[in-house]
Amino acid sequence: MALTVQDVDRFEAARPRLGTIAYRLLGSASDAEDAVQETFLRWQAADPARIEVPEAWLTKVLTNLCLNQLTSARARRETYVGQWLPEPLLAGDPLLGPADTAEQRESLSYAVLTLLERLSPNERAVYVLREAFDYSHREIAEILDLTEAASQQILHRAKKHVAAGRARIEIDRAAARRVVEEFLAAAAGGRTEPLVALLTQDAVAIGDGGGKVPARTRPFEGALAVAKFMRGLFRPGPAKRALVGGAARVYAAVANDGPALVVVVDDRVIGVMCLEVTADGIAAFRSQANPDKLVRATRHWAATGHGDPLLVL
């Protein structure tokens, strides 16, 4: 069925919100965009004039497309090489969506996006719709074909799972930036002790290379193991330049509303390291190095301004 100009405009007005929902549900910008486009095709095939609340209809279609994607993704990830981490988004990316409330910021954080992988598709959908977008349980029940009571129970279970995997309370952005700069200086200094002092005792370092670039298949665990790894990772030298194809510039940045390091070679982002910084120190390093998951970050980096690098490897 041919859409009217008004029908197209109505969908385009909803597109940003649909994209941000899909990204939080899927942890992938490219998959989110595909889900939004498929929702448009469903909108095109429907009769918009007979849809009483288009925004609710579009959200339901999109969410269920994402649920199907999550179910199939679980099977695909069983054969994924190494650790699987979400696709990070740099500050200013429109897919990040709202971050006005504490709940929205938490649902957007890289740490929580990673933890959401532990949830069932329904748990993830209820958590995202309620915490990030403030849908009522009645609305969620209609979207997911549940009862309101079931939606409430699923949210309680999902929040319990997420809380169990969270580190201590994070600190504000300015303080986190100072810790990141201290960490990078200590890592480049080549001594382990100053690095250990900046980490929590149970710190972890996880990397996703997707089988495309070298990445350890198991996380580093414990302050000493993580510090030794970071000391080697940020040690400048010709061997490192040969490995990555040139001089790597390391910048302090913000990704998923949290502190991050962006590694750039010839204007191409080759790594985004998201840090979980708490009052007790750095609790986690989650590094995305899979080039397939850095295409959008590279485009965004090229289109935005940034200061001088903190380190050149």
Short mmCIF file of C-alpha atoms in Angstrom, two decimals, residues 30-280:
data_model
loop_
_atom_site.label_atom_id
_atom_site.label_comp_id
_atom_site.label_asym_id
_atom_site.label_seq_id
_atom_site.Cartn_x
_atom_site.Cartn_y
_atom_site.Cartn_z
CA SER A 30 23.73 -1.86 12.50
CA ASP A 31 21.18 -4.41 13.76
CA ALA A 32 19.17 -1.58 15.30
CA GLU A 33 19.04 0.28 12.00
CA ASP A 34 17.99 -2.92 10.22
CA ALA A 35 15.18 -3.43 12.73
CA VAL A 36 13.95 0.13 12.24
CA GLN A 37 13.99 -0.29 8.47
CA GLU A 38 12.04 -3.55 8.73
CA THR A 39 9.52 -1.76 10.95
CA PHE A 40 9.10 0.83 8.20
CA LEU A 41 8.41 -1.94 5.68
CA ARG A 42 5.75 -3.35 8.01
CA TRP A 43 4.29 0.16 8.34
CA GLN A 44 4.26 0.46 4.58
CA ALA A 45 2.46 -2.87 4.20
CA ALA A 46 -0.16 -2.00 6.81
CA ASP A 47 -3.02 0.48 6.54
CA PRO A 48 -1.93 3.39 8.76
CA ALA A 49 -5.40 4.94 8.54
CA ARG A 50 -6.78 1.97 10.52
CA ILE A 51 -4.10 2.11 13.24
CA GLU A 52 -5.47 4.03 16.21
CA VAL A 53 -2.17 4.76 18.01
CA PRO A 54 0.66 4.62 15.45
CA GLU A 55 3.44 5.16 18.02
CA ALA A 56 2.28 2.19 20.08
CA TRP A 57 1.89 0.04 16.95
CA LEU A 58 5.38 0.91 15.71
CA THR A 59 6.93 0.22 19.12
CA LYS A 60 5.23 -3.16 19.32
CA VAL A 61 6.38 -4.17 15.82
CA LEU A 62 9.93 -3.01 16.46
CA THR A 63 10.18 -4.69 19.87
CA ASN A 64 8.97 -8.01 18.55
CA LEU A 65 11.39 -7.83 15.62
CA CYS A 66 14.16 -7.25 18.16
CA LEU A 67 12.97 -10.17 20.30
CA ASN A 68 13.20 -12.45 17.27
CA GLN A 69 16.67 -11.07 16.56
CA LEU A 70 17.80 -11.66 20.15
CA THR A 71 16.59 -15.25 20.05
CA SER A 72 18.51 -16.02 16.86
CA ALA A 73 21.54 -14.04 18.08
CA ARG A 74 21.91 -16.33 21.09
CA ALA A 75 22.42 -19.28 18.76
CA ARG A 76 24.91 -17.35 16.59
CA ARG A 77 26.93 -16.20 19.57
CA GLU A 78 27.58 -19.79 20.60
CA THR A 79 30.01 -19.92 17.67
CA TYR A 80 31.36 -16.37 18.14
CA VAL A 81 35.15 -16.30 18.47
CA GLY A 82 36.13 -15.10 21.96
CA GLN A 83 34.18 -12.68 24.11
CA TRP A 84 31.12 -10.90 22.70
CA LEU A 85 30.67 -7.24 23.67
CA PRO A 86 28.14 -4.65 22.46
CA GLU A 87 28.95 -2.03 19.86
CA PRO A 88 30.05 1.15 21.67
CA LEU A 89 28.63 4.52 20.66
CA LEU A 90 30.61 7.72 21.07
CA ALA A 91 29.13 10.83 22.69
CA GLY A 92 26.73 12.65 20.41
CA ASP A 93 25.63 9.63 18.43
CA PRO A 94 21.86 9.98 17.86
CA LEU A 95 21.28 6.29 18.62
CA LEU A 96 22.23 6.92 22.25
CA GLY A 97 18.87 8.54 22.85
CA PRO A 98 17.70 9.99 26.17
CA ALA A 99 20.08 10.13 29.15
CA ASP A 100 18.20 12.59 31.36
CA THR A 101 17.46 10.32 34.30
CA ALA A 102 19.65 7.99 36.34
CA GLU A 103 17.69 5.01 34.98
CA GLN A 104 18.23 6.10 31.39
CA ARG A 105 21.95 6.65 31.91
CA GLU A 106 22.34 3.28 33.57
CA SER A 107 20.46 1.42 30.84
CA LEU A 108 22.74 3.09 28.30
CA SER A 109 26.03 2.37 30.06
CA TYR A 110 28.37 -0.10 28.44
CA ALA A 111 28.53 -2.13 31.65
CA VAL A 112 24.76 -2.60 31.76
CA LEU A 113 24.49 -3.27 28.02
CA THR A 114 26.98 -6.07 28.59
CA LEU A 115 25.05 -7.39 31.58
CA LEU A 116 21.79 -7.37 29.59
CA GLU A 117 23.25 -10.25 27.57
CA ARG A 118 22.57 -12.44 30.60
CA LEU A 119 18.84 -11.76 30.45
CA SER A 120 16.22 -13.58 28.45
CA PRO A 121 14.81 -11.62 25.49
CA ASN A 122 11.61 -10.83 27.41
CA GLU A 123 13.55 -9.71 30.50
CA ARG A 124 15.70 -7.44 28.36
CA ALA A 125 12.68 -5.94 26.60
CA VAL A 126 10.79 -5.22 29.83
CA TYR A 127 13.90 -3.76 31.46
CA VAL A 128 14.68 -1.45 28.53
CA LEU A 129 11.11 -0.30 27.94
CA ARG A 130 10.46 0.41 31.61
CA GLU A 131 13.82 1.74 32.82
CA ALA A 132 15.02 3.63 29.74
CA PHE A 133 11.76 4.79 28.19
CA ASP A 134 9.35 4.84 31.15
CA TYR A 135 6.66 2.74 29.50
CA SER A 136 3.99 1.71 31.98
CA HIS A 137 3.50 -1.96 32.78
CA ARG A 138 0.14 -1.75 31.03
CA GLU A 139 1.82 -0.51 27.85
CA ILE A 140 4.58 -3.12 28.11
CA ALA A 141 1.99 -5.84 28.62
CA GLU A 142 0.27 -4.80 25.39
CA ILE A 143 3.55 -4.65 23.48
CA LEU A 144 4.73 -8.08 24.63
CA ASP A 145 1.31 -9.76 24.96
CA LEU A 146 1.74 -10.24 28.70
CA THR A 147 -0.30 -9.43 31.78
CA GLU A 148 0.67 -6.38 33.81
CA ALA A 149 1.52 -8.65 36.73
CA ALA A 150 3.85 -10.70 34.52
CA SER A 151 5.56 -7.53 33.32
CA GLN A 152 6.14 -6.42 36.90
CA GLN A 153 7.56 -9.81 37.86
CA ILE A 154 9.85 -9.88 34.82
CA LEU A 155 11.15 -6.38 35.62
CA HIS A 156 11.87 -7.38 39.22
CA ARG A 157 13.80 -10.43 38.03
CA ALA A 158 15.70 -8.46 35.38
CA LYS A 159 16.72 -5.69 37.79
CA LYS A 160 17.91 -8.31 40.26
CA HIS A 161 20.13 -9.92 37.61
CA VAL A 162 21.55 -6.57 36.52
CA ALA A 163 22.18 -5.40 40.09
CA ALA A 164 24.02 -8.62 40.90
CA GLY A 165 26.53 -7.95 38.14
CA ARG A 166 27.09 -4.25 38.75
CA ALA A 167 30.22 -2.84 40.33
CA ARG A 168 30.18 -0.30 43.14
CA ILE A 169 28.65 3.14 42.65
CA GLU A 170 30.32 5.01 39.82
CA ILE A 171 31.78 8.49 40.29
CA ASP A 172 31.01 11.67 38.39
CA ARG A 173 32.37 12.30 34.90
CA ALA A 174 35.03 14.86 35.87
CA ALA A 175 36.48 12.60 38.55
CA ALA A 176 36.34 9.63 36.18
CA ARG A 177 38.27 11.63 33.56
CA ARG A 178 41.03 12.32 36.08
CA VAL A 179 41.26 8.63 36.95
CA VAL A 180 41.43 7.71 33.25
CA GLU A 181 44.29 10.17 32.69
CA GLU A 182 46.14 8.84 35.75
CA PHE A 183 45.63 5.30 34.51
CA LEU A 184 46.99 6.04 31.05
CA ALA A 185 50.04 7.81 32.47
CA ALA A 186 50.69 4.88 34.79
CA ALA A 187 50.22 2.31 32.01
CA ALA A 188 52.65 4.13 29.72
CA GLY A 189 55.13 4.47 32.58
CA GLY A 190 55.88 0.77 32.46
CA ARG A 191 55.56 0.05 36.21
CA THR A 192 52.95 -2.29 37.61
CA GLU A 193 52.55 -0.89 41.14
CA PRO A 194 51.02 2.50 40.21
CA LEU A 195 48.54 0.68 37.98
CA VAL A 196 47.49 -1.75 40.68
CA ALA A 197 46.82 1.19 42.99
CA LEU A 198 44.27 2.57 40.52
CA LEU A 199 42.31 -0.70 40.20
CA THR A 200 39.86 -2.49 42.43
CA GLN A 201 41.14 -5.81 43.70
CA ASP A 202 38.57 -7.70 41.61
CA ALA A 203 39.15 -5.68 38.43
CA VAL A 204 38.56 -7.40 35.09
CA ALA A 205 39.65 -6.74 31.52
CA ILE A 206 37.58 -8.12 28.64
CA GLY A 207 38.23 -7.73 24.92
CA ASP A 208 36.16 -8.45 21.81
CA GLY A 209 38.19 -9.02 18.65
CA GLY A 210 35.54 -11.10 16.91
CA GLY A 211 38.24 -13.36 15.49
CA LYS A 212 39.34 -10.43 13.29
CA VAL A 213 42.07 -9.01 15.53
CA PRO A 214 44.04 -10.56 18.43
CA ALA A 215 42.05 -10.66 21.66
CA ARG A 216 42.26 -12.96 24.64
CA THR A 217 39.38 -15.44 24.71
CA ARG A 218 39.15 -15.29 28.51
CA PRO A 219 39.07 -12.15 30.67
CA PHE A 220 41.99 -11.04 32.80
CA GLU A 221 40.88 -11.10 36.42
CA GLY A 222 42.35 -9.44 39.50
CA ALA A 223 44.24 -6.17 39.88
CA LEU A 224 47.72 -7.60 39.34
CA ALA A 225 46.83 -9.58 36.20
CA VAL A 226 44.95 -6.64 34.71
CA ALA A 227 47.77 -4.20 35.55
CA LYS A 228 50.39 -6.38 33.86
CA PHE A 229 48.21 -6.69 30.76
CA MET A 230 47.56 -2.95 30.57
CA ARG A 231 51.24 -2.16 31.07
CA GLY A 232 52.06 -4.20 27.98
CA LEU A 233 49.07 -2.96 25.99
CA PHE A 234 50.00 0.71 26.34
CA ARG A 235 53.75 0.37 25.99
CA PRO A 236 54.84 2.35 22.89
CA GLY A 237 57.18 0.73 20.39
CA PRO A 238 57.84 -0.19 16.75
CA ALA A 239 56.40 -3.69 17.16
CA LYS A 240 53.07 -2.24 18.21
CA ARG A 241 53.03 0.15 15.26
CA ALA A 242 53.73 -2.70 12.88
CA LEU A 243 50.87 -4.70 14.40
CA VAL A 244 48.24 -1.96 14.08
CA GLY A 245 49.51 -0.44 10.84
CA GLY A 246 50.94 2.85 12.06
CA ALA A 247 51.17 5.19 15.01
CA ALA A 248 48.20 4.65 17.32
CA ARG A 249 46.86 7.76 19.04
CA VAL A 250 44.99 7.29 22.28
CA TYR A 251 42.32 9.83 23.23
CA ALA A 252 40.17 10.25 26.32
CA ALA A 253 36.54 10.20 25.25
CA VAL A 254 33.01 9.41 26.33
CA ALA A 255 31.20 6.31 25.07
CA ASN A 256 27.76 5.18 26.18
CA ASP A 257 27.74 8.09 28.65
CA GLY A 258 30.84 6.77 30.43
CA PRO A 259 34.61 7.26 30.38
CA ALA A 260 36.43 5.64 27.49
CA LEU A 261 39.68 5.56 25.56
CA VAL A 262 39.55 5.72 21.78
CA VAL A 263 42.51 4.36 19.80
CA VAL A 264 42.90 5.83 16.30
CA VAL A 265 45.25 4.96 13.45
CA ASP A 266 45.10 7.22 10.37
CA ASP A 267 41.62 8.50 11.32
CA ARG A 268 40.34 4.93 11.70
CA VAL A 269 39.08 3.88 15.12
CA ILE A 270 40.73 0.55 15.90
CA GLY A 271 39.59 0.26 19.49
CA VAL A 272 37.22 1.70 22.07
CA MET A 273 37.95 0.82 25.68
CA CYS A 274 35.08 1.54 28.06
CA LEU A 275 36.13 1.92 31.70
CA GLU A 276 33.93 1.27 34.70
CA VAL A 277 35.26 3.76 37.22
CA THR A 278 34.03 3.53 40.82
CA ALA A 279 34.86 5.24 44.09
CA ASP A 280 37.15 2.28 44.85
#
